[in-house]
């Protein structure tokens, strides 16, 4: 069974940094692209970015490219999202998701999400 | 970047109704669109990929169609378990990929 479990969320002060983790199991992690999506309270889904199997290609949505860094550790089956210079606009649930191995598909499995609250 | 215009923002339906949600892309996305269902407090769940292919476990009352810039998602015979928000996602060619703004389906 594919399982994605995010962690590392919580309350953080404006201007600080935070690193989220996503532990993957139930599939061969190093065979898949992975990605992050966020959802501000009461709002829609926002694509943050994706990373390929060997971390040689990482794509971001332009507005977050200078604040967020996606990385992975295939030995630990873990995906990361490093967030810096956080502001209130970054308050959201953050989801990690697996990118399907089919070119005709995209996010096929999602984690349950982790809440990040940016506030003083 | 490709923009996705999803409508309507909200929809009110009675049990057994057919409802349709549309997503229009700012350019041709070559059928690379998926549809997701999200219930309150839950992660999104994929229902349809590549415009019209139902993901395993998706009931047959869900369907998708479209081409070029214009796509639609329908639920025939709405059931109470379908009350949720629905999002389209385009994943054509180069990122960034983009979601529609979402449609909240409520019971009339």
PDB file of C-alpha atoms in Angstrom:
ATOM      1  CA  UNK A   1       0.000   0.000   0.000  1.00  0.00           C
ATOM      2  CA  UNK A   2       1.356   3.398  -1.009  1.00  0.00           C
ATOM      3  CA  UNK A   3       1.726   5.627   2.001  1.00  0.00           C
ATOM      4  CA  UNK A   4       2.946   9.215   2.264  1.00  0.00           C
ATOM      5  CA  UNK A   5       3.241  10.809   5.678  1.00  0.00           C
ATOM      6  CA  UNK A   6       4.151  14.459   6.106  1.00  0.00           C
ATOM      7  CA  UNK A   7       5.685  15.873   9.261  1.00  0.00           C
ATOM      8  CA  UNK A   8       7.476  18.939  10.543  1.00  0.00           C
ATOM      9  CA  UNK A   9       4.634  21.414  10.483  1.00  0.00           C
ATOM     10  CA  UNK A  10       3.539  23.718  13.259  1.00  0.00           C
ATOM     11  CA  UNK A  11       3.605  27.326  14.362  1.00  0.00           C
ATOM     12  CA  UNK A  12       6.501  29.418  13.083  1.00  0.00           C
ATOM     13  CA  UNK A  13       7.244  33.111  13.396  1.00  0.00           C
ATOM     14  CA  UNK A  14       7.284  35.375  10.343  1.00  0.00           C
ATOM     15  CA  UNK A  15      10.659  35.535   8.662  1.00  0.00           C
ATOM     16  CA  UNK A  16      11.772  32.155  10.013  1.00  0.00           C
ATOM     17  CA  UNK A  17      12.408  28.922   8.191  1.00  0.00           C
ATOM     18  CA  UNK A  18      10.856  25.481   8.428  1.00  0.00           C
ATOM     19  CA  UNK A  19      11.604  22.117   6.850  1.00  0.00           C
ATOM     20  CA  UNK A  20       8.864  19.626   6.095  1.00  0.00           C
ATOM     21  CA  UNK A  21       9.415  15.921   5.547  1.00  0.00           C
ATOM     22  CA  UNK A  22       7.394  13.326   3.701  1.00  0.00           C
ATOM     23  CA  UNK A  23       8.093   9.686   4.500  1.00  0.00           C
ATOM     24  CA  UNK A  24       7.203   7.327   1.675  1.00  0.00           C
ATOM     25  CA  UNK A  25       6.486   3.625   1.853  1.00  0.00           C
ATOM     26  CA  UNK A  26       4.777   0.890  -0.119  1.00  0.00           C
ATOM     27  CA  UNK A  27       6.527   1.636  -3.407  1.00  0.00           C
ATOM     28  CA  UNK A  28       9.996   2.014  -4.829  1.00  0.00           C
ATOM     29  CA  UNK A  29      10.570   5.663  -3.875  1.00  0.00           C
ATOM     30  CA  UNK A  30      13.651   6.153  -6.045  1.00  0.00           C
ATOM     31  CA  UNK A  31      11.671   5.259  -9.186  1.00  0.00           C
ATOM     32  CA  UNK A  32       9.246   8.174  -8.939  1.00  0.00           C
ATOM     33  CA  UNK A  33       9.085  11.915  -9.323  1.00  0.00           C
ATOM     34  CA  UNK A  34       7.581  13.514  -6.238  1.00  0.00           C
ATOM     35  CA  UNK A  35       5.922  16.851  -5.597  1.00  0.00           C
ATOM     36  CA  UNK A  36       4.443  19.308  -3.124  1.00  0.00           C
ATOM     37  CA  UNK A  37       1.082  21.075  -3.120  1.00  0.00           C
ATOM     38  CA  UNK A  38      -0.314  23.506  -0.585  1.00  0.00           C
ATOM     39  CA  UNK A  39      -3.740  24.781   0.385  1.00  0.00           C
ATOM     40  CA  UNK A  40      -4.317  27.959   2.353  1.00  0.00           C
ATOM     41  CA  UNK A  41      -7.259  27.859   4.790  1.00  0.00           C
ATOM     42  CA  UNK A  42     -10.513  27.886   2.869  1.00  0.00           C
ATOM     43  CA  UNK A  43      -8.699  28.239  -0.453  1.00  0.00           C
ATOM     44  CA  UNK A  44      -7.817  26.071  -3.427  1.00  0.00           C
ATOM     45  CA  UNK A  45      -4.850  23.893  -4.248  1.00  0.00           C
ATOM     46  CA  UNK A  46      -1.537  25.415  -5.310  1.00  0.00           C
ATOM     47  CA  UNK A  47       1.177  23.431  -7.105  1.00  0.00           C
ATOM     48  CA  UNK A  48       4.512  24.153  -5.425  1.00  0.00           C
ATOM     49  CA  UNK A  49       6.926  22.004  -7.379  1.00  0.00           C
ATOM     50  CA  UNK A  50       8.353  18.611  -8.226  1.00  0.00           C
ATOM     51  CA  UNK A  51      11.625  16.705  -8.141  1.00  0.00           C
ATOM     52  CA  UNK A  52      12.816  13.854 -10.299  1.00  0.00           C
ATOM     53  CA  UNK A  53      14.226  10.549  -9.192  1.00  0.00           C
ATOM     54  CA  UNK A  54      17.883  11.549  -8.809  1.00  0.00           C
ATOM     55  CA  UNK A  55      17.278  15.197  -7.875  1.00  0.00           C
ATOM     56  CA  UNK A  56      18.824  16.372 -11.135  1.00  0.00           C
ATOM     57  CA  UNK A  57      15.631  18.187 -12.152  1.00  0.00           C
ATOM     58  CA  UNK A  58      13.595  20.301  -9.757  1.00  0.00           C
ATOM     59  CA  UNK A  59      10.783  22.532 -10.944  1.00  0.00           C
ATOM     60  CA  UNK A  60       8.981  25.214  -8.955  1.00  0.00           C
ATOM     61  CA  UNK A  61       6.080  27.533  -9.405  1.00  0.00           C
ATOM     62  CA  UNK A  62       7.763  30.868 -10.180  1.00  0.00           C
ATOM     63  CA  UNK A  63       6.387  32.800  -7.211  1.00  0.00           C
ATOM     64  CA  UNK A  64       7.945  30.341  -4.712  1.00  0.00           C
ATOM     65  CA  UNK A  65      11.201  29.549  -6.451  1.00  0.00           C
ATOM     66  CA  UNK A  66      13.301  31.850  -4.253  1.00  0.00           C
ATOM     67  CA  UNK A  67      11.693  30.810  -0.964  1.00  0.00           C
ATOM     68  CA  UNK A  68      11.202  27.063  -1.184  1.00  0.00           C
ATOM     69  CA  UNK A  69      13.643  24.235  -1.865  1.00  0.00           C
ATOM     70  CA  UNK A  70      12.593  20.702  -2.677  1.00  0.00           C
ATOM     71  CA  UNK A  71      14.999  17.842  -2.021  1.00  0.00           C
ATOM     72  CA  UNK A  72      14.931  14.124  -1.388  1.00  0.00           C
ATOM     73  CA  UNK A  73      16.918  11.361   0.265  1.00  0.00           C
ATOM     74  CA  UNK A  74      16.354   8.123  -1.600  1.00  0.00           C
ATOM     75  CA  UNK A  75      18.209   6.109   1.029  1.00  0.00           C
ATOM     76  CA  UNK A  76      15.702   7.302   3.614  1.00  0.00           C
ATOM     77  CA  UNK A  77      12.668   7.237   1.262  1.00  0.00           C
ATOM     78  CA  UNK A  78      11.994  10.818   2.266  1.00  0.00           C
ATOM     79  CA  UNK A  79      11.004  13.968   0.420  1.00  0.00           C
ATOM     80  CA  UNK A  80      11.677  17.404   1.874  1.00  0.00           C
ATOM     81  CA  UNK A  81      10.422  20.959   1.523  1.00  0.00           C
ATOM     82  CA  UNK A  82      12.674  23.652   2.963  1.00  0.00           C
ATOM     83  CA  UNK A  83      10.765  26.901   3.400  1.00  0.00           C
ATOM     84  CA  UNK A  84      12.481  30.198   4.184  1.00  0.00           C
ATOM     85  CA  UNK A  85      11.456  33.799   4.869  1.00  0.00           C
ATOM     86  CA  UNK A  86       7.994  32.624   5.809  1.00  0.00           C
ATOM     87  CA  UNK A  87       5.106  35.059   5.842  1.00  0.00           C
ATOM     88  CA  UNK A  88       1.451  34.855   6.787  1.00  0.00           C
ATOM     89  CA  UNK A  89       0.666  34.028   3.156  1.00  0.00           C
ATOM     90  CA  UNK A  90       2.489  30.730   3.617  1.00  0.00           C
ATOM     91  CA  UNK A  91       0.013  29.547   6.246  1.00  0.00           C
ATOM     92  CA  UNK A  92      -1.447  26.428   4.668  1.00  0.00           C
ATOM     93  CA  UNK A  93      -1.764  22.678   4.675  1.00  0.00           C
ATOM     94  CA  UNK A  94       1.167  21.208   2.782  1.00  0.00           C
ATOM     95  CA  UNK A  95       0.718  17.953   0.907  1.00  0.00           C
ATOM     96  CA  UNK A  96       3.330  15.735  -0.646  1.00  0.00           C
ATOM     97  CA  UNK A  97       2.257  13.668  -3.621  1.00  0.00           C
ATOM     98  CA  UNK A  98       3.665  10.998  -5.866  1.00  0.00           C
ATOM     99  CA  UNK A  99       3.886  11.626  -9.584  1.00  0.00           C
ATOM    100  CA  UNK A 100       2.569   8.692 -11.556  1.00  0.00           C
ATOM    101  CA  UNK A 101       4.997   6.647 -13.624  1.00  0.00           C
ATOM    102  CA  UNK A 102       2.680   7.098 -16.603  1.00  0.00           C
ATOM    103  CA  UNK A 103       3.280  10.160 -18.768  1.00  0.00           C
ATOM    104  CA  UNK A 104      -0.488  10.339 -19.145  1.00  0.00           C
ATOM    105  CA  UNK A 105      -0.994  10.870 -15.444  1.00  0.00           C
ATOM    106  CA  UNK A 106       0.296  13.127 -12.725  1.00  0.00           C
ATOM    107  CA  UNK A 107      -0.294  13.113  -8.935  1.00  0.00           C
ATOM    108  CA  UNK A 108      -1.732   9.684  -8.169  1.00  0.00           C
ATOM    109  CA  UNK A 109      -1.179   9.399  -4.410  1.00  0.00           C
ATOM    110  CA  UNK A 110      -1.254  12.101  -1.751  1.00  0.00           C
ATOM    111  CA  UNK A 111      -0.230  12.338   1.873  1.00  0.00           C
ATOM    112  CA  UNK A 112      -2.693  13.451   4.526  1.00  0.00           C
ATOM    113  CA  UNK A 113      -1.092  16.886   4.738  1.00  0.00           C
ATOM    114  CA  UNK A 114       0.645  18.878   7.458  1.00  0.00           C
ATOM    115  CA  UNK A 115      -0.419  22.277   8.748  1.00  0.00           C
ATOM    116  CA  UNK A 116       1.979  25.198   8.806  1.00  0.00           C
ATOM    117  CA  UNK A 117       0.900  28.357  10.622  1.00  0.00           C
ATOM    118  CA  UNK A 118       3.000  31.491  10.269  1.00  0.00           C
ATOM    119  CA  UNK A 119       2.234  33.901  13.072  1.00  0.00           C
ATOM    120  CA  UNK A 120       3.938  35.910  15.788  1.00  0.00           C
TER     121      UNK A 120
ATOM    122  CA  UNK B   1       2.381  29.804 -17.473  1.00  0.00           C
ATOM    123  CA  UNK B   2      -0.928  28.139 -18.224  1.00  0.00           C
ATOM    124  CA  UNK B   3      -3.943  29.447 -16.346  1.00  0.00           C
ATOM    125  CA  UNK B   4      -6.966  27.265 -15.612  1.00  0.00           C
ATOM    126  CA  UNK B   5     -10.379  28.919 -15.346  1.00  0.00           C
ATOM    127  CA  UNK B   6     -12.720  26.594 -13.490  1.00  0.00           C
ATOM    128  CA  UNK B   7     -16.440  27.176 -13.191  1.00  0.00           C
ATOM    129  CA  UNK B   8     -18.732  27.398 -11.439  1.00  0.00           C
ATOM    130  CA  UNK B   9     -17.149  28.151  -8.043  1.00  0.00           C
ATOM    131  CA  UNK B  10     -20.059  26.442  -6.365  1.00  0.00           C
ATOM    132  CA  UNK B  11     -22.858  24.166  -7.382  1.00  0.00           C
ATOM    133  CA  UNK B  12     -26.051  23.122  -5.661  1.00  0.00           C
ATOM    134  CA  UNK B  13     -27.600  19.810  -6.683  1.00  0.00           C
ATOM    135  CA  UNK B  14     -30.266  17.394  -5.603  1.00  0.00           C
ATOM    136  CA  UNK B  15     -29.599  13.695  -5.206  1.00  0.00           C
ATOM    137  CA  UNK B  16     -29.873  12.042  -8.609  1.00  0.00           C
ATOM    138  CA  UNK B  17     -29.034  15.203 -10.568  1.00  0.00           C
ATOM    139  CA  UNK B  18     -26.375  15.468 -13.221  1.00  0.00           C
ATOM    140  CA  UNK B  19     -23.809  18.202 -12.658  1.00  0.00           C
ATOM    141  CA  UNK B  20     -21.041  19.499 -14.880  1.00  0.00           C
ATOM    142  CA  UNK B  21     -17.909  21.469 -14.047  1.00  0.00           C
ATOM    143  CA  UNK B  22     -15.738  23.067 -16.688  1.00  0.00           C
ATOM    144  CA  UNK B  23     -12.101  24.058 -16.882  1.00  0.00           C
ATOM    145  CA  UNK B  24     -10.735  26.243 -19.624  1.00  0.00           C
ATOM    146  CA  UNK B  25      -6.997  26.460 -20.128  1.00  0.00           C
ATOM    147  CA  UNK B  26      -5.259  29.593 -21.369  1.00  0.00           C
ATOM    148  CA  UNK B  27      -3.748  27.475 -24.154  1.00  0.00           C
ATOM    149  CA  UNK B  28      -4.041  24.002 -25.616  1.00  0.00           C
ATOM    150  CA  UNK B  29      -3.141  21.414 -22.934  1.00  0.00           C
ATOM    151  CA  UNK B  30      -3.416  18.370 -25.202  1.00  0.00           C
ATOM    152  CA  UNK B  31      -5.807  16.519 -22.891  1.00  0.00           C
ATOM    153  CA  UNK B  32      -3.350  16.532 -19.979  1.00  0.00           C
ATOM    154  CA  UNK B  33      -5.916  17.282 -17.345  1.00  0.00           C
ATOM    155  CA  UNK B  34      -6.829  15.396 -14.198  1.00  0.00           C
ATOM    156  CA  UNK B  35      -9.737  15.823 -11.825  1.00  0.00           C
ATOM    157  CA  UNK B  36      -9.529  15.532  -8.043  1.00  0.00           C
ATOM    158  CA  UNK B  37     -12.148  15.263  -5.335  1.00  0.00           C
ATOM    159  CA  UNK B  38     -11.507  16.730  -1.905  1.00  0.00           C
ATOM    160  CA  UNK B  39     -13.733  16.214   1.094  1.00  0.00           C
ATOM    161  CA  UNK B  40     -13.447  18.516   4.128  1.00  0.00           C
ATOM    162  CA  UNK B  41     -10.366  17.778   6.209  1.00  0.00           C
ATOM    163  CA  UNK B  42      -9.082  15.220   3.717  1.00  0.00           C
ATOM    164  CA  UNK B  43      -6.399  15.071   1.076  1.00  0.00           C
ATOM    165  CA  UNK B  44      -7.426  15.302  -2.572  1.00  0.00           C
ATOM    166  CA  UNK B  45      -8.208  12.025  -4.285  1.00  0.00           C
ATOM    167  CA  UNK B  46      -7.672  11.518  -7.984  1.00  0.00           C
ATOM    168  CA  UNK B  47     -10.771  10.557  -9.958  1.00  0.00           C
ATOM    169  CA  UNK B  48      -9.862  11.046 -13.608  1.00  0.00           C
ATOM    170  CA  UNK B  49      -6.589  11.310 -15.516  1.00  0.00           C
ATOM    171  CA  UNK B  50      -5.825  12.327 -19.101  1.00  0.00           C
ATOM    172  CA  UNK B  51      -9.200  13.993 -19.622  1.00  0.00           C
ATOM    173  CA  UNK B  52     -11.433  10.947 -19.458  1.00  0.00           C
ATOM    174  CA  UNK B  53      -9.707   7.885 -17.979  1.00  0.00           C
ATOM    175  CA  UNK B  54     -11.261   6.876 -14.715  1.00  0.00           C
ATOM    176  CA  UNK B  55      -8.767   5.979 -12.031  1.00  0.00           C
ATOM    177  CA  UNK B  56      -9.243   2.556 -10.449  1.00  0.00           C
ATOM    178  CA  UNK B  57     -12.015   2.761  -7.889  1.00  0.00           C
ATOM    179  CA  UNK B  58     -13.760   5.776  -9.432  1.00  0.00           C
ATOM    180  CA  UNK B  59     -17.479   5.086  -9.832  1.00  0.00           C
ATOM    181  CA  UNK B  60     -18.785   5.088 -13.394  1.00  0.00           C
ATOM    182  CA  UNK B  61     -21.154   7.986 -12.664  1.00  0.00           C
ATOM    183  CA  UNK B  62     -18.073  10.231 -12.964  1.00  0.00           C
ATOM    184  CA  UNK B  63     -16.888  11.201 -16.429  1.00  0.00           C
ATOM    185  CA  UNK B  64     -14.606  13.642 -18.182  1.00  0.00           C
ATOM    186  CA  UNK B  65     -14.272  14.973 -21.675  1.00  0.00           C
ATOM    187  CA  UNK B  66     -12.722  17.713 -23.716  1.00  0.00           C
ATOM    188  CA  UNK B  67      -9.859  18.714 -25.930  1.00  0.00           C
ATOM    189  CA  UNK B  68      -7.734  21.690 -26.781  1.00  0.00           C
ATOM    190  CA  UNK B  69      -8.453  24.369 -24.203  1.00  0.00           C
ATOM    191  CA  UNK B  70     -11.891  23.237 -22.996  1.00  0.00           C
ATOM    192  CA  UNK B  71     -12.628  20.388 -20.597  1.00  0.00           C
ATOM    193  CA  UNK B  72     -15.555  19.204 -18.543  1.00  0.00           C
ATOM    194  CA  UNK B  73     -16.188  16.882 -15.629  1.00  0.00           C
ATOM    195  CA  UNK B  74     -19.593  15.441 -14.881  1.00  0.00           C
ATOM    196  CA  UNK B  75     -21.310  13.480 -12.195  1.00  0.00           C
ATOM    197  CA  UNK B  76     -24.500  11.751 -13.226  1.00  0.00           C
ATOM    198  CA  UNK B  77     -26.912  10.712 -10.514  1.00  0.00           C
ATOM    199  CA  UNK B  78     -25.263  12.687  -7.727  1.00  0.00           C
ATOM    200  CA  UNK B  79     -25.043  10.749  -4.491  1.00  0.00           C
ATOM    201  CA  UNK B  80     -24.597  12.110  -0.975  1.00  0.00           C
ATOM    202  CA  UNK B  81     -21.001  10.832  -0.867  1.00  0.00           C
ATOM    203  CA  UNK B  82     -20.177  13.083  -3.848  1.00  0.00           C
ATOM    204  CA  UNK B  83     -20.583  16.231  -1.760  1.00  0.00           C
ATOM    205  CA  UNK B  84     -17.078  17.662  -1.901  1.00  0.00           C
ATOM    206  CA  UNK B  85     -14.890  20.147  -3.711  1.00  0.00           C
ATOM    207  CA  UNK B  86     -13.531  19.299  -7.133  1.00  0.00           C
ATOM    208  CA  UNK B  87     -10.360  20.567  -8.797  1.00  0.00           C
ATOM    209  CA  UNK B  88      -8.901  20.267 -12.243  1.00  0.00           C
ATOM    210  CA  UNK B  89      -5.145  20.114 -12.742  1.00  0.00           C
ATOM    211  CA  UNK B  90      -3.318  20.665 -16.023  1.00  0.00           C
ATOM    212  CA  UNK B  91       0.013  18.907 -16.477  1.00  0.00           C
ATOM    213  CA  UNK B  92       0.806  19.513 -20.099  1.00  0.00           C
ATOM    214  CA  UNK B  93       4.378  19.750 -21.272  1.00  0.00           C
ATOM    215  CA  UNK B  94       6.484  22.030 -19.116  1.00  0.00           C
ATOM    216  CA  UNK B  95       5.831  23.039 -15.512  1.00  0.00           C
ATOM    217  CA  UNK B  96       4.595  24.920 -13.616  1.00  0.00           C
ATOM    218  CA  UNK B  97       1.425  22.914 -13.527  1.00  0.00           C
ATOM    219  CA  UNK B  98      -1.726  24.591 -12.368  1.00  0.00           C
ATOM    220  CA  UNK B  99      -4.948  23.782 -10.584  1.00  0.00           C
ATOM    221  CA  UNK B 100      -8.312  25.300 -11.259  1.00  0.00           C
ATOM    222  CA  UNK B 101      -9.779  27.367  -8.426  1.00  0.00           C
ATOM    223  CA  UNK B 102     -12.131  24.575  -7.424  1.00  0.00           C
ATOM    224  CA  UNK B 103     -15.870  23.895  -7.377  1.00  0.00           C
ATOM    225  CA  UNK B 104     -17.750  23.226  -4.184  1.00  0.00           C
ATOM    226  CA  UNK B 105     -20.651  20.827  -4.690  1.00  0.00           C
ATOM    227  CA  UNK B 106     -23.433  21.131  -2.149  1.00  0.00           C
ATOM    228  CA  UNK B 107     -26.789  19.483  -1.688  1.00  0.00           C
ATOM    229  CA  UNK B 108     -29.847  21.534  -2.554  1.00  0.00           C
TER     230      UNK B 108
END
